[in-house]
Structure formats: C-alpha cells, structure tokens
mmCIF file of C-alpha atoms in Angstrom:
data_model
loop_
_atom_site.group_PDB
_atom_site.id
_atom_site.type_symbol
_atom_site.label_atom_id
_atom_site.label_comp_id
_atom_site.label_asym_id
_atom_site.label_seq_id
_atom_site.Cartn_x
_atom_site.Cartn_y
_atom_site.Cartn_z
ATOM 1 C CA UNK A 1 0.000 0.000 0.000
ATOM 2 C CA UNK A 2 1.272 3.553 -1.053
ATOM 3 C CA UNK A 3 1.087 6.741 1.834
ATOM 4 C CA UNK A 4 1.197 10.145 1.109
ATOM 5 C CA UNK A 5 2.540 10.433 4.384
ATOM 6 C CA UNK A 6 4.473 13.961 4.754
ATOM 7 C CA UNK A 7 4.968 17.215 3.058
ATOM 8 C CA UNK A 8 7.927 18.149 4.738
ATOM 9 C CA UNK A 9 10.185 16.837 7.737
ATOM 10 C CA UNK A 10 12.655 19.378 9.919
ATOM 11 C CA UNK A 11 14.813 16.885 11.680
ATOM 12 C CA UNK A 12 16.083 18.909 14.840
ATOM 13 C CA UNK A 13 19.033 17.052 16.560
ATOM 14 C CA UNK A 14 19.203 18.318 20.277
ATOM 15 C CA UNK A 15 22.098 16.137 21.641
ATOM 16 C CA UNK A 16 22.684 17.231 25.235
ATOM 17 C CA UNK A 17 25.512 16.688 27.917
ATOM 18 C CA UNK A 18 22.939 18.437 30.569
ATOM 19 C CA UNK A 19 20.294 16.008 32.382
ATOM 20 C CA UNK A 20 17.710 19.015 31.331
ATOM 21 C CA UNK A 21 17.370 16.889 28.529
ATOM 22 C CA UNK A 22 16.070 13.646 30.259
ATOM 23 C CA UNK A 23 13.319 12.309 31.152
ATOM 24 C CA UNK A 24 12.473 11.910 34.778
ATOM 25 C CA UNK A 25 9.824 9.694 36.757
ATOM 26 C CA UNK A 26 7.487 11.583 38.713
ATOM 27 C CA UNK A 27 5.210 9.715 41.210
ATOM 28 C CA UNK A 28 2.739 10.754 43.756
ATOM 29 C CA UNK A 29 2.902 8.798 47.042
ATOM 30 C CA UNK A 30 1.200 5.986 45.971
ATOM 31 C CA UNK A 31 3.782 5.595 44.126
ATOM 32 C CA UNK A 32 2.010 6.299 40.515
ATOM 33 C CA UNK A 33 2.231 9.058 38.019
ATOM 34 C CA UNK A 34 0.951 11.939 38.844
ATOM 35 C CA UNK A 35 0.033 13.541 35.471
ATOM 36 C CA UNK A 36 -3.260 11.740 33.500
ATOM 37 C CA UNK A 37 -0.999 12.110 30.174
ATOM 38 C CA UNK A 38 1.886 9.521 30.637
ATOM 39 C CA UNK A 39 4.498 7.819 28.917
ATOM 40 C CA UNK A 40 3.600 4.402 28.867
ATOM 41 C CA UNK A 41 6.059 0.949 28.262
ATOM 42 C CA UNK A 42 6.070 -1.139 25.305
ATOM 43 C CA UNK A 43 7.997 -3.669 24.852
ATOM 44 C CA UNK A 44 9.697 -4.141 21.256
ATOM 45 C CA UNK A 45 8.523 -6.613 18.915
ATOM 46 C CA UNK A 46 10.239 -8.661 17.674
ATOM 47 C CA UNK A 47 11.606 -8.265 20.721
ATOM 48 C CA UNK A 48 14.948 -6.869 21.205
ATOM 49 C CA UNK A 49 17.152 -7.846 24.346
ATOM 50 C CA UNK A 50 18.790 -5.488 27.365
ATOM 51 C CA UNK A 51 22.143 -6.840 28.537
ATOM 52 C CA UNK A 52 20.425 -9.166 31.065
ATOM 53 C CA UNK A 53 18.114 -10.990 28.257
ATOM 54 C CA UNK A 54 15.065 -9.096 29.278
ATOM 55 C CA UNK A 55 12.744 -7.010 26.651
ATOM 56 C CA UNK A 56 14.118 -3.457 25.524
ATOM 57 C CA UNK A 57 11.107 -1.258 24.861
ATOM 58 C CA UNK A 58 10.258 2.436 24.547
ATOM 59 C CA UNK A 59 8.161 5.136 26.319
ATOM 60 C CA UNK A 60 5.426 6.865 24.399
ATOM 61 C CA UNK A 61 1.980 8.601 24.774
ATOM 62 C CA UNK A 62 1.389 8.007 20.991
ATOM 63 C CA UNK A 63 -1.205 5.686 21.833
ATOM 64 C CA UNK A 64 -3.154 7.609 24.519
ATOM 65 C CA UNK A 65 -6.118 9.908 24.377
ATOM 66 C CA UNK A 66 -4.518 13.217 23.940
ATOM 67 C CA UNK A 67 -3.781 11.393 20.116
ATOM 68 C CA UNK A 68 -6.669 9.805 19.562
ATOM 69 C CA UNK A 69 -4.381 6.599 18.465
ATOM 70 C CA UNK A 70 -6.863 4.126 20.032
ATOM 71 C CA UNK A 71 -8.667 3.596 16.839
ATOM 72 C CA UNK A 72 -7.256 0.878 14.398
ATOM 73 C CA UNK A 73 -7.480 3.251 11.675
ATOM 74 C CA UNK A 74 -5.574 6.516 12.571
ATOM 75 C CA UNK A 75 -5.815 9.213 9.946
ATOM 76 C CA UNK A 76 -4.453 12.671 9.583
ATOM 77 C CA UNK A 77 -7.342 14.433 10.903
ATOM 78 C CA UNK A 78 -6.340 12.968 14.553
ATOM 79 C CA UNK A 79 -2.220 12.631 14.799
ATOM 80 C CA UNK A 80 0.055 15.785 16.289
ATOM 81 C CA UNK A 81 2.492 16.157 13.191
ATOM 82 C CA UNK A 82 5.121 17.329 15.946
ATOM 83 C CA UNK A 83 7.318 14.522 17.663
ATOM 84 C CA UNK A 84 10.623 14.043 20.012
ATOM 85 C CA UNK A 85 12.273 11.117 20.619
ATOM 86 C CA UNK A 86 14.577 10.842 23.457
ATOM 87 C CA UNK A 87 17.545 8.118 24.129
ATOM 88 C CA UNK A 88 18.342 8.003 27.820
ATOM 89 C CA UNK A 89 22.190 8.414 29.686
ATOM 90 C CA UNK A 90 24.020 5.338 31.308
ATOM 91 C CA UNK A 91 27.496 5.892 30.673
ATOM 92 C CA UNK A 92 28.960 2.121 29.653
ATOM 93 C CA UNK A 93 30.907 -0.414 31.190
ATOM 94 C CA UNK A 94 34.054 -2.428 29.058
ATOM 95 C CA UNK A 95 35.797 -4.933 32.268
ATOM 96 C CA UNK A 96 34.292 -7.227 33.962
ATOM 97 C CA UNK A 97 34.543 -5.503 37.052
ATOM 98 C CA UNK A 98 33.043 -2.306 35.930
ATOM 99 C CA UNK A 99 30.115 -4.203 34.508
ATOM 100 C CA UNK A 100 29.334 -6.154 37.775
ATOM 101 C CA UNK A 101 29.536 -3.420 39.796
ATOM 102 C CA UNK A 102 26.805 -1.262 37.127
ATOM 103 C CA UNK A 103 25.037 -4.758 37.439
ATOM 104 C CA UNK A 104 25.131 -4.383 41.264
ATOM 105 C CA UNK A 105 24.759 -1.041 42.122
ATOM 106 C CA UNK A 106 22.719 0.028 38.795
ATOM 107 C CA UNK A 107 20.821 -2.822 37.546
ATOM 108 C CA UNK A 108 17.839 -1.043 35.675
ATOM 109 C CA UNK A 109 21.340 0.264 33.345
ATOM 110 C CA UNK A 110 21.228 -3.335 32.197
ATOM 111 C CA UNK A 111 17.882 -4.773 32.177
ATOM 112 C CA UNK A 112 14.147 -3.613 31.716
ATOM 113 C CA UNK A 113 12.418 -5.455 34.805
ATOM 114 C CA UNK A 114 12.582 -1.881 36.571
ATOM 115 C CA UNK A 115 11.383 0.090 34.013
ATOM 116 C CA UNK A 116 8.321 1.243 35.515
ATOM 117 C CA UNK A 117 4.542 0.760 33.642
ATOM 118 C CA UNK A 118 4.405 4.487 33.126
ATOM 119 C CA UNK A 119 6.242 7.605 33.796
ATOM 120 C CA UNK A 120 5.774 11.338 33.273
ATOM 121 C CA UNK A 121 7.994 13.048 30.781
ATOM 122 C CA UNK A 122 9.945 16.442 32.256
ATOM 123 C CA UNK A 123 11.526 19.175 30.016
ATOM 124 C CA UNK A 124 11.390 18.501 26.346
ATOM 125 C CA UNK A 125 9.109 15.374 27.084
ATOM 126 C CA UNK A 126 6.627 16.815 29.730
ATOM 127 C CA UNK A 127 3.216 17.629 27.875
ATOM 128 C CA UNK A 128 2.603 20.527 30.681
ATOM 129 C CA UNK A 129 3.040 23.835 28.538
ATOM 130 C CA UNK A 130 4.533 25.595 31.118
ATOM 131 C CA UNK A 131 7.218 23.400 31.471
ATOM 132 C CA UNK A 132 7.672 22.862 27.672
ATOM 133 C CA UNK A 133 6.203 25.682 26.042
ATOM 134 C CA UNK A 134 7.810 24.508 22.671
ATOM 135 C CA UNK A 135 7.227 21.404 22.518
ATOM 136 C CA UNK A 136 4.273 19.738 25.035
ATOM 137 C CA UNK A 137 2.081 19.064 22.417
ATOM 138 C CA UNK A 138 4.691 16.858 20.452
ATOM 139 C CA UNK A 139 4.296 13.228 20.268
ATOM 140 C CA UNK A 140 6.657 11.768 23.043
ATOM 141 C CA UNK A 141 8.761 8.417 22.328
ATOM 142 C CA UNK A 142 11.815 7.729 25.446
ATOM 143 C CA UNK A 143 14.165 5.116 25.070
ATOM 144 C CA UNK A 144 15.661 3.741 28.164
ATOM 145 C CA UNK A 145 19.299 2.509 28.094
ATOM 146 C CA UNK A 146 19.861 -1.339 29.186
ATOM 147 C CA UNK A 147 23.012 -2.435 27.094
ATOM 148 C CA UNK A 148 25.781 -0.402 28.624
ATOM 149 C CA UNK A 149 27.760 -0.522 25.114
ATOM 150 C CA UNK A 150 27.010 3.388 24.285
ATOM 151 C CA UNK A 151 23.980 2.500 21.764
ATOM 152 C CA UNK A 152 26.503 0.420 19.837
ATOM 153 C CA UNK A 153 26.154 -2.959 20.051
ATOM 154 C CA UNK A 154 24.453 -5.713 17.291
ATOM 155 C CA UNK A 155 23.661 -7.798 20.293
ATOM 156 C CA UNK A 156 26.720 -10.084 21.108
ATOM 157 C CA UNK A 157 27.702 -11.176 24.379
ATOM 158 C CA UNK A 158 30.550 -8.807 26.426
ATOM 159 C CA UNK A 159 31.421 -9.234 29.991
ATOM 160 C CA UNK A 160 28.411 -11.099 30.857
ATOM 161 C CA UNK A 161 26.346 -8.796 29.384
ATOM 162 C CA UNK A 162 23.929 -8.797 25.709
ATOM 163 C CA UNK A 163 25.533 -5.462 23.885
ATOM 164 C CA UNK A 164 21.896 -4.621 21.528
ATOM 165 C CA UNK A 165 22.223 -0.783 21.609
ATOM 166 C CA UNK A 166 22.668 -0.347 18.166
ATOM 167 C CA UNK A 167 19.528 -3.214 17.300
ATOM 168 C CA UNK A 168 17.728 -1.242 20.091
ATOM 169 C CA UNK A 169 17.777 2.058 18.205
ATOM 170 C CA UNK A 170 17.302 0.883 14.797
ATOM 171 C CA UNK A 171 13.990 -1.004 16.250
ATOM 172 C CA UNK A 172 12.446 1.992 17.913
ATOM 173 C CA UNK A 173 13.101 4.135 14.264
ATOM 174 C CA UNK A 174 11.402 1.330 12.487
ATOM 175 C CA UNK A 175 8.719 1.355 15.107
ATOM 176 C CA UNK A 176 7.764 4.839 14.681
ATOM 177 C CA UNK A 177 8.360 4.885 10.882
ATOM 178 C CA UNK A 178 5.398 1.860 10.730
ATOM 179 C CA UNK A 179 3.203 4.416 13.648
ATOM 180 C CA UNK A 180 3.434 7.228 11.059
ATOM 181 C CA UNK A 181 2.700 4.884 7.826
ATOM 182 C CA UNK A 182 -0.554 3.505 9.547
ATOM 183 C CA UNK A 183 -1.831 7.043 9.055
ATOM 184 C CA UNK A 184 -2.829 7.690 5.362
ATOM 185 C CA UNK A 185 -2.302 11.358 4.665
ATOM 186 C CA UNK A 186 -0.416 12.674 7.528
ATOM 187 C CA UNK A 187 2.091 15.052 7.615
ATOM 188 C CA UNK A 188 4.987 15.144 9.692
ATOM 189 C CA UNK A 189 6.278 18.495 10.065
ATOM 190 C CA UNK A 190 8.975 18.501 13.038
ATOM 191 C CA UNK A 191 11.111 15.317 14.229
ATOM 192 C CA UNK A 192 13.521 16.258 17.398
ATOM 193 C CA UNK A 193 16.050 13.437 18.117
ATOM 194 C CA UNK A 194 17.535 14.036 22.093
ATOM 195 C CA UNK A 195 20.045 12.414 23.716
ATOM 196 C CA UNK A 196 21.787 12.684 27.043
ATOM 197 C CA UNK A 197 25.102 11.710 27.550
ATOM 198 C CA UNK A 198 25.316 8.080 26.305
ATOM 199 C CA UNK A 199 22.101 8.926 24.496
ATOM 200 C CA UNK A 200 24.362 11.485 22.470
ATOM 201 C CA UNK A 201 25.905 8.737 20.388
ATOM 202 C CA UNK A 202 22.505 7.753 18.389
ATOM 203 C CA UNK A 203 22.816 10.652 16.316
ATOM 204 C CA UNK A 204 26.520 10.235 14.913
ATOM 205 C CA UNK A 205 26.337 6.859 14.354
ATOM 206 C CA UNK A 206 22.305 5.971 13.694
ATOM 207 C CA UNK A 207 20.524 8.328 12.443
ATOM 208 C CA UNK A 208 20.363 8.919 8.435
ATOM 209 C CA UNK A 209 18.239 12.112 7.447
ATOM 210 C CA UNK A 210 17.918 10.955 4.173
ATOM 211 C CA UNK A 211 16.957 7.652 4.951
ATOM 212 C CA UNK A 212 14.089 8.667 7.105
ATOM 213 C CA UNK A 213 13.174 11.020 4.748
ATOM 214 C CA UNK A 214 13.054 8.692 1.419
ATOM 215 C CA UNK A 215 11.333 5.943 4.051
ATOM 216 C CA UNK A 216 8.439 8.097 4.480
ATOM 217 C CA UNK A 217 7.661 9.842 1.357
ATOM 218 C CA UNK A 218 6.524 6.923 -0.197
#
C-alpha cells in the first residue's frame, strides 16, 4: 500500500551533555504518576534484548487519548504532526569488574524489569506547557538505556552482558516509521532526536536524514 505520508520533515538534533534533557519519573505517594498524560512501556517486537536478556522497549503517549491513536485506523485528521524522541544516559561499562559493579549497584542500566509501567515526561518530554512551552504538544517516544555498550552494540555477548544498543535504536526508528505509515495522509512536520550523555551517540552513528526522509515519502 502507497502513503502520502508527509509534506515536509525538519529533523532537529538536540544532543545534550545536561540532564535538562532527560526524562524523569514523577510519582505521587502511591507511588504512581501523577500527570493523566503519561508515557507508557512497550515492549519491542520482535523483541529486542537489554544486557540481562530481558525485553528493551520504549516510552510513548502516541497511543493515549490526547492522540486519539486508540482507533485501528488513525488518519491525519487525529495525529500531532510534531514529535521528540529521546535516548536516555548510562554511561557504559568495558571490564568485567566495571560491569558487575553497574550490574550491582545500577541494575535497571542493564535490564528492563525496573522500568516502571508508566512515567511522566519532564523538560522537552513533559506535555505541561509551562514546562515545555515549545514542545508539550509533540508526540513523546523515550528510550531507556539497558546495554551499557554506548547505543553500539548488534547484540553479542561482552562481559556477561547482551551489547543490543545499536539493534535497540534501529527497532524503535522502524517502530515509529510503521506508527506514522498507519496514518494515510499525515504530515509530519517537526522530528527532534535528544540524547543525554550516552544517548548522544545515536545521532553520529544511527541516524540517516535521508533515509528517514526517502522511508516516508513513499
């Protein structure tokens, strides 16, 4: 099937060494998210491992209300043409030592079983407009970090550990490519790509303009 997906795309690559950038978890004291718009998990499929073996997966309200992405036919008339997509810090671990102690001490570095069901975006991924007057009505998409291999890895084993960065990025891109191509007729008019410290490396090393480009004009 053919889309006439976009018009135009600004790619706008925000890679940041400050954590102003990242996304944080904010809970009330029950312990659950305190803003009605959250990010929620997904798991990858097919699925794509953290350095433990568990799922990798993504954050995202593209699938709540405030998008209207219930239905099983989206269409242009209800899809924000706006969206970020964030790839978390972590730093990265290269002896065994280092990686068993970021194992210890850090485990949800290396493994999704922490990753909570939901979380509420801050900065550039909070949907409050006072907080993020430029962008809270973008589509949000955060990737957490579980490989400790700086987003480079094709998913071999290394000091105990599954390095899938790289696998883990490309998957997300090709997930949100196939979440813009289910809507006939939309237009996307502003991609930002964040990252935050580790999170910096996507850019350099994954991300093709002209690829994405060609992939949606279709």
């Amino acid at each position: 099937m053919k889309h006439n997906v976009m018009t135009t795309l600004a790619i706008a690559i925000v890679m940041a060494f400050s954590n102003y950038y990242a996304s944080a978890l904010i809970l009330d004291d029950e312990g659950q998210s305190s803003n009605d718009e959250q990010l929620v998990y997904y798991t990858l499929d097919p699925p794509v491992p953290c350095g433990d073996g568990s799922p990798a997966g993504f954050y995202t309200d593209a699938y709540t209300k405030k998008y209207n992405r219930s239905s099983s036919s989206p269409s242009s008339n209800n899809m924000n043409s706006n969206h970020v997509i964030n790839f978390m810090f972590g730093g990265g671990c290269a002896t065994a030592s280092a990686c068993a102690a970021t194992r210890t001490v850090q485990p949800y570095l290396t493994s999704s079983n922490y990753e909570p069901a939901s979380i509420t975006g801050s900065t550039i991924l909070s949907n409050n407009p006072n907080d993020n007057p430029a962008m809270a009505d973008y589509v949000k998409w955060n990737v957490p970090y579980c490989s400790q291999d700086l987003w480079l890895g094709s998913g071999g084993m290394n000091e105990d550990l599954i390095r899938g960065g790289s696998t883990h990025v490309l998957a997300v891109l090709d997930h949100w490519l196939e979440w813009i191509l289910e809507a006939d007729g939309v237009e996307v008019d502003t991609l930002v790509i964040s990252g935050v410290s580790a999170g910096k490396q996507v850019y350099g090393m994954h991300i093709d303009v002209n690829s994405l480009i060609s992939r949606l004009i279709i």
